Short mmCIF file of C-alpha atoms and ligand atoms in Angstrom, two decimals:
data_model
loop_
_atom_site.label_atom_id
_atom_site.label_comp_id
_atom_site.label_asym_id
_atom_site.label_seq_id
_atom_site.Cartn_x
_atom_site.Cartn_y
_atom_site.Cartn_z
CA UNK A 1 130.69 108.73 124.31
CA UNK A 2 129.17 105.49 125.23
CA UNK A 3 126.71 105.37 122.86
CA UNK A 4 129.22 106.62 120.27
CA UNK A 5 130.98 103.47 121.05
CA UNK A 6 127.86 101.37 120.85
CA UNK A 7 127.51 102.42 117.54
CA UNK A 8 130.94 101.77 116.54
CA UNK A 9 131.10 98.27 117.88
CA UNK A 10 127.45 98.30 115.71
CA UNK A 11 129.28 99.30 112.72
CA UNK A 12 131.81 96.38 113.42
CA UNK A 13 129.58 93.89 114.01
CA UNK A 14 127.70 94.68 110.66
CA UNK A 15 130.38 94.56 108.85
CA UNK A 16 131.87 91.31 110.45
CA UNK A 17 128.18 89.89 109.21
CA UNK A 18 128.17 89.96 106.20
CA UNK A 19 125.51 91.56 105.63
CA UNK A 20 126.26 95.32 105.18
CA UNK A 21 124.57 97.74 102.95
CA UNK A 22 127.35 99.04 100.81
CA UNK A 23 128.91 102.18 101.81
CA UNK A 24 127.25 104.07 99.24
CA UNK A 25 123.94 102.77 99.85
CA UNK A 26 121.09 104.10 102.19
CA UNK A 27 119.27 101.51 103.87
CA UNK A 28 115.60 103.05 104.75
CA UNK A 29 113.38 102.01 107.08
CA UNK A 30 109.73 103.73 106.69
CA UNK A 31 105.99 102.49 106.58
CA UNK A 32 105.07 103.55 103.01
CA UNK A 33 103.82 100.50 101.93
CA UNK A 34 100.04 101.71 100.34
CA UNK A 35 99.84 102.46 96.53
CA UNK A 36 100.04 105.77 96.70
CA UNK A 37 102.95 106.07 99.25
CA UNK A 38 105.05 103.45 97.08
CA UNK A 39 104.38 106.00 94.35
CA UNK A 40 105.71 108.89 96.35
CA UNK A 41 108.69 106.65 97.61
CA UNK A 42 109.92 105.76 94.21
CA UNK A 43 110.00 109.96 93.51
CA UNK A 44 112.73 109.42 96.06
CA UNK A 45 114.17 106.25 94.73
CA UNK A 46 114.81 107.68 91.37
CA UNK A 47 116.20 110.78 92.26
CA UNK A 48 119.30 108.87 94.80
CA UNK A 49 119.14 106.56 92.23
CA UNK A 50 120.28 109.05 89.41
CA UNK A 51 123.10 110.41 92.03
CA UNK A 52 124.56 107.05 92.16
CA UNK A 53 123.46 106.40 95.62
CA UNK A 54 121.84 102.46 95.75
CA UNK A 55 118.81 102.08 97.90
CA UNK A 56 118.27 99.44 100.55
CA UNK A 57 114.43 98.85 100.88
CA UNK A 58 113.49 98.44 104.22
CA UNK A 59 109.41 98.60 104.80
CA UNK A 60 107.79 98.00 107.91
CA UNK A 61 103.53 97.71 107.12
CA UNK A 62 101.36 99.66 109.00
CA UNK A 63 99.93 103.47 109.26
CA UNK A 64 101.20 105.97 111.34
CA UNK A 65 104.51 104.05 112.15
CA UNK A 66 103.78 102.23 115.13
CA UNK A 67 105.07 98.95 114.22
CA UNK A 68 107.74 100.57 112.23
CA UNK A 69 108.88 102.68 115.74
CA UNK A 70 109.17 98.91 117.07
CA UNK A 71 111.15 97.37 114.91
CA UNK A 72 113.49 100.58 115.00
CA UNK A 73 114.13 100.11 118.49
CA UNK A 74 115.12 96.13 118.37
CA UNK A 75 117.24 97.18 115.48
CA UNK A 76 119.01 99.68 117.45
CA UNK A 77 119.24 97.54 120.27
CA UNK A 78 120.97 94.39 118.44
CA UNK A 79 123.61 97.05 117.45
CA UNK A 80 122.23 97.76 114.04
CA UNK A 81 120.04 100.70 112.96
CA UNK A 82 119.50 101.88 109.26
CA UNK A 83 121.32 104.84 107.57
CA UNK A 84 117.88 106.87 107.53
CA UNK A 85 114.54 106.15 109.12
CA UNK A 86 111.31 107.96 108.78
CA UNK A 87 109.65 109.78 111.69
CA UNK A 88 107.61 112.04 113.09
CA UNK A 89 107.70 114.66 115.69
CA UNK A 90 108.24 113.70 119.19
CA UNK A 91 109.81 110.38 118.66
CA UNK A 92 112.80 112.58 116.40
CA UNK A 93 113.26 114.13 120.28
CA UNK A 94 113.48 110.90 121.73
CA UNK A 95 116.75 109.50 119.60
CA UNK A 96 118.21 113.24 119.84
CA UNK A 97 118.25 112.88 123.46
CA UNK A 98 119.50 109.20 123.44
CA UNK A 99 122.48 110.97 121.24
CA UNK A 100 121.52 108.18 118.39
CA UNK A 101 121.35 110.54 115.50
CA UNK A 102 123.93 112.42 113.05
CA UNK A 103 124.17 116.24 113.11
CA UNK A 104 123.17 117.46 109.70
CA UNK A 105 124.70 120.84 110.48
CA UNK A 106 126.80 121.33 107.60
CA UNK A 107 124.29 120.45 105.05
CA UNK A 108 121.46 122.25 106.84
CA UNK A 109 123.97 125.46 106.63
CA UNK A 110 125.19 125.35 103.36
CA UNK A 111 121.39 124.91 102.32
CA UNK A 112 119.62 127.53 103.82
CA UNK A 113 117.28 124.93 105.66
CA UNK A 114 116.97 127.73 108.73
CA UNK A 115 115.36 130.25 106.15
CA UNK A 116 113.30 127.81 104.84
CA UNK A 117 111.61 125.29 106.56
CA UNK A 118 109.13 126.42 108.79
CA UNK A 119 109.75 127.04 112.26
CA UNK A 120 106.75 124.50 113.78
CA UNK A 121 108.72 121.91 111.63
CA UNK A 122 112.11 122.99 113.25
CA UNK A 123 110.58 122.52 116.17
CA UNK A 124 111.56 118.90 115.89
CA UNK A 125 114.06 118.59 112.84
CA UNK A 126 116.24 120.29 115.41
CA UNK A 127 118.07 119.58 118.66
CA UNK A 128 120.33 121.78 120.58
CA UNK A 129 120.47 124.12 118.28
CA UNK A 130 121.79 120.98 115.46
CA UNK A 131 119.75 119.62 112.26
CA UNK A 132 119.40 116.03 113.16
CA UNK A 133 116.72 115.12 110.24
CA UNK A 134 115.35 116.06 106.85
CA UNK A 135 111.77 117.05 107.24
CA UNK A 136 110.43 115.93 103.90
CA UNK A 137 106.50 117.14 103.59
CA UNK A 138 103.83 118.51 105.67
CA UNK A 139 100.82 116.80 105.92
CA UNK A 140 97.52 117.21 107.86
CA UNK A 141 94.82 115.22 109.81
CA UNK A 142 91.75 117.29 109.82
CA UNK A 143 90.62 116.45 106.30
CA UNK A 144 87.78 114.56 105.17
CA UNK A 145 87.63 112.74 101.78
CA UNK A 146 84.63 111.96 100.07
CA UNK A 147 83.06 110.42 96.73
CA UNK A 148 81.63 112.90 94.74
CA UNK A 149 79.10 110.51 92.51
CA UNK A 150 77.82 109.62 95.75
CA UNK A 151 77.41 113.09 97.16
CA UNK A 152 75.58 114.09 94.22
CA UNK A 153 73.40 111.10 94.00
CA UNK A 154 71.86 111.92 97.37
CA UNK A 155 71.67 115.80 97.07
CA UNK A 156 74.34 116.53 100.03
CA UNK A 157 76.35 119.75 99.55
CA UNK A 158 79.94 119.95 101.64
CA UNK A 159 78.83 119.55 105.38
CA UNK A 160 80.33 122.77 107.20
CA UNK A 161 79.25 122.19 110.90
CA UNK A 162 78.93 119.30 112.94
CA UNK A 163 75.04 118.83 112.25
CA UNK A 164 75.23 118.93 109.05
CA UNK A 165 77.79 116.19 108.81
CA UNK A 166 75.78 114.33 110.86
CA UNK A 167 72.41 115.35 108.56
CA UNK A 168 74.46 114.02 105.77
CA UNK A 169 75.72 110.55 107.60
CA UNK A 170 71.94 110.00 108.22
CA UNK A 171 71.04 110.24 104.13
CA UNK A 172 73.44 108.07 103.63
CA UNK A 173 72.48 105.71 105.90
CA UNK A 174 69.18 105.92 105.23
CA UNK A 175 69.92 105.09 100.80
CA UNK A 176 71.70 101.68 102.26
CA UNK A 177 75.39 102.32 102.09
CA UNK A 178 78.00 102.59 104.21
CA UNK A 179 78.33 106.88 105.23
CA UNK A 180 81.79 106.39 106.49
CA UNK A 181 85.09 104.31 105.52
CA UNK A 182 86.93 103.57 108.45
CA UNK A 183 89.73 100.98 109.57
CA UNK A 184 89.19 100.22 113.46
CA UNK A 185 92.77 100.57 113.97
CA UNK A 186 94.18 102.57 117.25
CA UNK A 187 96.09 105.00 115.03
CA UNK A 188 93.33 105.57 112.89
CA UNK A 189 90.77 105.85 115.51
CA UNK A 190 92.99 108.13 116.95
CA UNK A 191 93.19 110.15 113.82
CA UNK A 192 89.43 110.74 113.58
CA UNK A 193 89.32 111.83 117.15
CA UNK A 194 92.32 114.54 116.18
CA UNK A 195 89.70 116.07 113.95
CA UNK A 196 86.52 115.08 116.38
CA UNK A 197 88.08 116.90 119.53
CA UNK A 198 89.11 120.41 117.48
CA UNK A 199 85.78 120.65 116.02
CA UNK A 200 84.10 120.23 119.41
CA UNK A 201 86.39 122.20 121.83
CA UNK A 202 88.03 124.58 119.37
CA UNK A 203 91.79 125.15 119.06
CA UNK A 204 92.39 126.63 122.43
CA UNK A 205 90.81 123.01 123.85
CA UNK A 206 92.98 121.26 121.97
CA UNK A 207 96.06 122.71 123.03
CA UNK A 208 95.27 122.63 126.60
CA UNK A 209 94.49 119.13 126.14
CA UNK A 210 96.83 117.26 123.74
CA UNK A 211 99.75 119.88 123.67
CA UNK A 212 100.06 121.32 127.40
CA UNK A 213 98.07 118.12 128.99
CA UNK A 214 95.87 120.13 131.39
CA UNK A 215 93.99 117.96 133.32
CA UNK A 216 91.20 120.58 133.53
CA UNK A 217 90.95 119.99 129.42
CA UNK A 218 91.50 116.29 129.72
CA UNK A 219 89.15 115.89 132.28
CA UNK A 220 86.38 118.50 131.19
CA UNK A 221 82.66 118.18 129.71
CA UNK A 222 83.84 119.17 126.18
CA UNK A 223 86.28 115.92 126.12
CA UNK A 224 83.29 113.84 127.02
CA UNK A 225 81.50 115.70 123.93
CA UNK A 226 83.98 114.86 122.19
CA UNK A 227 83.25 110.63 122.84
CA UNK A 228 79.84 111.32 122.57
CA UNK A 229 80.56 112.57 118.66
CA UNK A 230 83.02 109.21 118.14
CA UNK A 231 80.86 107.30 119.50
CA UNK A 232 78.39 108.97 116.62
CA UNK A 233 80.82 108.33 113.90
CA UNK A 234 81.20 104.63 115.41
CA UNK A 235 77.43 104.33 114.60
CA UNK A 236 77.89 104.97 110.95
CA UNK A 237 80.57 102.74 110.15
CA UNK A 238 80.38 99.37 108.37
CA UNK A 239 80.20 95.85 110.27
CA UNK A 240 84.07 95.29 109.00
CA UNK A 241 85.56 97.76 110.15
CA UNK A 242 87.80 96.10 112.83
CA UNK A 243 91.39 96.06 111.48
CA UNK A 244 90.73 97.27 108.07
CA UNK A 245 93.86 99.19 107.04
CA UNK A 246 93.77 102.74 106.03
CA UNK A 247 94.26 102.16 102.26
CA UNK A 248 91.49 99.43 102.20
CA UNK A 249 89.21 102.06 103.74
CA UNK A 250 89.99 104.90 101.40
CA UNK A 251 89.47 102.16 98.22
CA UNK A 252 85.93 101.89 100.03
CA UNK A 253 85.56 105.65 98.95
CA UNK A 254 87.19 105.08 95.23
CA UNK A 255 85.13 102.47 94.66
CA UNK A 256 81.73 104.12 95.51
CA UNK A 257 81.10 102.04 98.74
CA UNK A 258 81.22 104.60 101.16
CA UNK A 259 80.48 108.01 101.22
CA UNK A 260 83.75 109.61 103.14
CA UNK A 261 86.35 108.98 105.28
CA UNK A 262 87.99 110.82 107.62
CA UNK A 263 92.11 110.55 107.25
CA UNK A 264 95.17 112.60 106.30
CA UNK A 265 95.75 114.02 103.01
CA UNK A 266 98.17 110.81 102.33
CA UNK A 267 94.48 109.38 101.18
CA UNK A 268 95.11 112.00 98.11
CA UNK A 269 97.78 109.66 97.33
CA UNK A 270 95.32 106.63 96.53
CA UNK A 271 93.05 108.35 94.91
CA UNK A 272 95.41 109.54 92.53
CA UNK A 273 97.18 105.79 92.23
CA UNK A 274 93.17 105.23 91.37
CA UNK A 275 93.41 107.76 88.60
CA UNK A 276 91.01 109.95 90.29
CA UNK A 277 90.67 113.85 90.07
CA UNK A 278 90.20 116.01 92.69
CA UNK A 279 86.36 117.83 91.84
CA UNK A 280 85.93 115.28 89.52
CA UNK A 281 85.75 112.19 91.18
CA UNK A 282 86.50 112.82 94.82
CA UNK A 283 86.24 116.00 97.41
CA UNK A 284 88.59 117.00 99.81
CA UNK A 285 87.38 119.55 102.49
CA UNK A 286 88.39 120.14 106.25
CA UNK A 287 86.53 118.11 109.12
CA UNK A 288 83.28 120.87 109.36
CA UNK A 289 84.21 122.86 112.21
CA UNK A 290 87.90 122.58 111.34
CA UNK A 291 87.93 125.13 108.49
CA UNK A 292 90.24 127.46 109.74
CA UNK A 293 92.30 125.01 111.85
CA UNK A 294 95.16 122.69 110.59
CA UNK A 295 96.48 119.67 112.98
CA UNK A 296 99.66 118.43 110.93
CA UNK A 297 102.32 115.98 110.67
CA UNK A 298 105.36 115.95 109.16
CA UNK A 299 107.30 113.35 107.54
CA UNK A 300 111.19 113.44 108.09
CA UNK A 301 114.22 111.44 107.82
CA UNK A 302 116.65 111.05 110.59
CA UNK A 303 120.40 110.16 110.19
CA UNK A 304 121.29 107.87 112.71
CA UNK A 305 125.22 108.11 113.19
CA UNK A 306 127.27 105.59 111.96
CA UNK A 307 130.00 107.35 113.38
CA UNK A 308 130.86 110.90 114.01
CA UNK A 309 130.84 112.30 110.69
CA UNK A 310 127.33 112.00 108.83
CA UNK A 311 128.10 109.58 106.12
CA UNK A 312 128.31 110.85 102.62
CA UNK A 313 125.52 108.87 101.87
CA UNK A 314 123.27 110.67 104.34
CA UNK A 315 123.94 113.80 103.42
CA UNK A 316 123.36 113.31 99.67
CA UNK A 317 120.12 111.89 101.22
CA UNK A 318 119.62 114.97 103.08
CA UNK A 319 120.18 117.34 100.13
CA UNK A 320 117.69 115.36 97.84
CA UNK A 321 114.75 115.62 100.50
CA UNK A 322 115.22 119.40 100.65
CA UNK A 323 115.55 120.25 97.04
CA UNK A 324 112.68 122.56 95.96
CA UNK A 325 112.42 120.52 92.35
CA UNK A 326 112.26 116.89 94.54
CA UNK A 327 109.59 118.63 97.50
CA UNK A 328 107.56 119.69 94.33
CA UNK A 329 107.65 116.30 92.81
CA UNK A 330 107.30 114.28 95.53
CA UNK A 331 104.50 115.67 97.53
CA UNK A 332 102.14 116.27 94.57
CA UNK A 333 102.15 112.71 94.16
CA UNK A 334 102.17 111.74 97.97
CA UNK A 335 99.04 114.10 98.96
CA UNK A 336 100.75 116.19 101.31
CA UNK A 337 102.18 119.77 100.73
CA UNK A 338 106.25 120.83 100.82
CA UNK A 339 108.48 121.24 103.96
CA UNK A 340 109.94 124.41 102.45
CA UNK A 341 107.56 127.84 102.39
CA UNK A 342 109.26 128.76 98.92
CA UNK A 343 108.16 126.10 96.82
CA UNK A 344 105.54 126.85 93.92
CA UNK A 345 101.71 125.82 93.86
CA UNK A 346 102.09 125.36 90.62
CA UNK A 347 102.15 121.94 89.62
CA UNK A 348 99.43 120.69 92.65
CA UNK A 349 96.19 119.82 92.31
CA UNK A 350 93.41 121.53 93.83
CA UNK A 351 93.27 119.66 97.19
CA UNK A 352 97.36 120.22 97.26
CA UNK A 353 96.42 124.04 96.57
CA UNK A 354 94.30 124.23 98.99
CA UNK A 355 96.75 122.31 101.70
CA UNK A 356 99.45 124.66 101.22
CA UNK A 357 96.70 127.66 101.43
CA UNK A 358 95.40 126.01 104.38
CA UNK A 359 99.14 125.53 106.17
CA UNK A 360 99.93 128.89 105.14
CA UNK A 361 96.57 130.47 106.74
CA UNK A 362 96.82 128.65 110.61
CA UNK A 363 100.59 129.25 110.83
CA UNK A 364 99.96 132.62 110.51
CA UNK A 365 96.92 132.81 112.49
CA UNK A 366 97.82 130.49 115.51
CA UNK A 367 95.60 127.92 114.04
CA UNK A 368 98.27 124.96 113.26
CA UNK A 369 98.81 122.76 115.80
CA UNK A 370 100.60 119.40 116.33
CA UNK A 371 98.69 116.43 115.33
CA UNK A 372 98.23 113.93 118.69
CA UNK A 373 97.25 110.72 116.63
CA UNK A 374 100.58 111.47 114.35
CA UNK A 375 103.47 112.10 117.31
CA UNK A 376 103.39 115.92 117.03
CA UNK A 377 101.32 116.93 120.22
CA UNK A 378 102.72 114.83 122.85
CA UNK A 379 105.82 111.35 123.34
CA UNK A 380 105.19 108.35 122.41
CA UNK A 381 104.43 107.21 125.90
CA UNK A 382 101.79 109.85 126.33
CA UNK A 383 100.45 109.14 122.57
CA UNK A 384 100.19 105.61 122.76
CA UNK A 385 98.03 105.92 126.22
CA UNK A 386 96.23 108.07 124.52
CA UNK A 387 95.36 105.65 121.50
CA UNK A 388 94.41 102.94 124.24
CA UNK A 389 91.48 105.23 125.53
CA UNK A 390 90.05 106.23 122.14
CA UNK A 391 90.14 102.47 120.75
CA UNK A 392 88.78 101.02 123.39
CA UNK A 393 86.01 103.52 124.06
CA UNK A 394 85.34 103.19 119.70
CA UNK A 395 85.29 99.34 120.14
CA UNK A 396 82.19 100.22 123.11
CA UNK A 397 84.77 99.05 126.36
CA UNK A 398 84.14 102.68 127.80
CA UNK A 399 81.12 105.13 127.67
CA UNK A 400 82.30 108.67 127.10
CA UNK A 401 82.24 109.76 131.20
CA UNK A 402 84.79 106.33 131.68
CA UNK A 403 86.62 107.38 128.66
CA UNK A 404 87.05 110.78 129.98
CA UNK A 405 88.75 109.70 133.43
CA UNK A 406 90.88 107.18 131.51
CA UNK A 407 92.29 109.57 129.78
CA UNK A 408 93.24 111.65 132.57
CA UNK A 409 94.53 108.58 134.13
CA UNK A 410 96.37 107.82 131.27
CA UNK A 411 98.29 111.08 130.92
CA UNK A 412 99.00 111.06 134.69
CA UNK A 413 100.65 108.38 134.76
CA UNK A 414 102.79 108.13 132.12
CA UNK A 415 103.18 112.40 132.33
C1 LIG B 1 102.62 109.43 107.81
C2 LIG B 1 102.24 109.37 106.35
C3 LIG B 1 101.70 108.00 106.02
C4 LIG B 1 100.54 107.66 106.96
C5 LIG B 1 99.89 106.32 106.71
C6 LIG B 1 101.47 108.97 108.67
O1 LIG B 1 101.88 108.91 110.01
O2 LIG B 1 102.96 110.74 108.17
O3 LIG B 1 103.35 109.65 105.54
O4 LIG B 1 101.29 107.97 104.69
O5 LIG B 1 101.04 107.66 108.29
O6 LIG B 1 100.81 105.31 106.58
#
């Protein structure tokens, strides 16, 4: 009730501003702010736009959605959060819990969402048994993306196993380019070592690590194999890496200046911004080791309540994201693959075929598993200690044995 009346005095205070979005707008707050993703987000644009619904633009730079998450929370704090904001996983949980967002119930019942969004994304679209967001694509860390001209230049077939990959980083190296893009961000570190820790410990390790936090796992030779590989992949990146953003990294690959990069499947995105063809121009396979495994992420939108009835606004939102024609449209263009199991193939691209093969195969293996760089695994709290570790034994602070016991440390205390 309290917070219900927070957000009322919210709405009042908005309104008194000045500055309110009009009630048939959506104001959106989400970090799509590369090429490709501004592509994608205008699929979503156009379609409110053609239902009448206005669109109030609210980006926040940077991957993964840290500094979005932060600006979220000081907007929710001075009384005044957006009509939708994109999330991920855990961090859905945490504003459930803190009774901040609107129960999409009605929508999600008239729709069918129960029969057909799978359950690992219900997982967190869902809270006490009510739909409190719009999961809007699936995507996937473990991939790695790399320039084909290049690939062929130098003789190196797809790398399936760790040496090999390695094999193939060293003929790069050795031809005087850069083997592997990378921004030395903590989110994108962290999203190399999603793929890094699977392919050295297996799925099983991975779990007990980064989904149950056993210390045992944390704390265990294979994690400080795991370092040992980073610290590999640290050898073969560029001198400028440091604070290169994810996009910049990925136009390294376009471009021909690197051989591959190691990122989500929302890469696809600017290489088809670039006019590039999957095949053609650029490769997509699963980190070697990885091939039968699938770490994902999924982008949603969560309602937060302006008041006790989801506004019309939001639910015309909601319907849009879960439409099989708009989840066809707008996840060939954003690189990931659709939030519903009964949408077509049809109109993706090979990598996009092979994503929604891929998804398919792990979920019905046991193979998929929440992505710890991308909020699926583990909270915030637990994530972001996480990312501290990683960085700061990439950046050469820790060797892998110190890395190791910081990162039991880590999960200990904030546990
Ligand atoms: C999101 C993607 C986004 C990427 C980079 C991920 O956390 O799920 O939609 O493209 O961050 O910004």
């Amino acid at each position: 009730m309290r917070k219900f009346t927070t957000m009322m005095t919210a709405a009042a205070a908005l309104l008194a501003a000045g500055t309110a979005v009009k009630a048939e707008d959506v104001e959106v707050l989400h970090w799509w702010t590369s090429g490709g993703e501004a592509a994608a987000l205008n699929v979503l644009k156009e379609d409110l736009e053609g239902q009448g619904i206005g669109w109030q633009d609210m980006p926040v730079a940077g991957g993964g959605g840290t500094q979005a998450m932060t600006v979220l929370r000081a907007r929710v704090t001075s009384g005044n959060p957006p009509t939708a904001v994109q999330m991920l996983g855990f961090d859905i949980l945490d504003w459930a819990n803190e009774g901040a967002l609107a129960d999409l119930n009605i929508q999600a019942g008239l729709e069918g969402w129960d029969d057909v969004v799978p359950e690992a994304l219900q997982a967190f679209a869902k809270h006490d048994g009510k739909w409190v967001s719009a999961p809007v694509n699936v995507h996937s860390t473990n991939w790695v993306w790399a320039n084909k001209a290049v690939l062929d230049e130098l003789g190196i077939a797809v790398p399936t196993t760790w040496d090999e990959f390695v094999a193939a980083l060293e003929k790069v190296k050795a031809a005087g380019k850069t083997p592997i893009a990378h921004g030395g961000q903590a989110w994108q570190d962290a999203t190399v070592f999603d793929a890094v820790a699977m392919s050295t410990g297996g799925p099983d390790f991975y779990k007990a690590a980064f989904i149950d936090l056993d210390e045992d796992a944390l704390g265990s030779d294979t994690m400080k194999e795991a370092f040992d590989r980073m610290a590999v992949i640290r050898s073969h990146v560029d001198d400028n890496f440091s604070g290169r953003d994810w996009n910049l990294a990925t136009a390294m690959v376009i471009n021909g200046d690197a051989a591959f990069q190691m990122m989500g499947d929302w890469a696809k995105g600017e290489f088809l911004n670039a006019g590039k063809t999957p095949d053609q121009d650029f490769l997509c396979f699963r980190f070697p080791g990885t091939q039968d495994q699938v770490t994902f992420n999924a982008d949603q939108f969560a309602m937060f309540a302006q008041g006790p009835e989801v506004g019309k606004e939001q639910a015309a939102l909601a319907t849009a994201i879960l439409s099989p024609s708009f989840q066809s449209a707008f996840n060939v263009v954003k690189g990931s693959v659709p939030a519903r199991t009964d949408v077509s193939d049809e109109a993706f691209d090979a990598c996009g075929k092979k994503g929604m093969a891929d998804l398919k195969k792990a979920a019905g293996s046991g193979n998929l598993y929440g992505s710890m760089a991308h909020g699926h695994a583990n909270p915030a709290s637990i994530k972001n200690a996480m990312y501290d570790v990683i960085t700061a034994h990439f950046n050469g602070e820790y060797d892998s044995a110190t890395a190791v016991d910081e990162l039991v440390t880590a999960v200990q205390i904030n546990k």
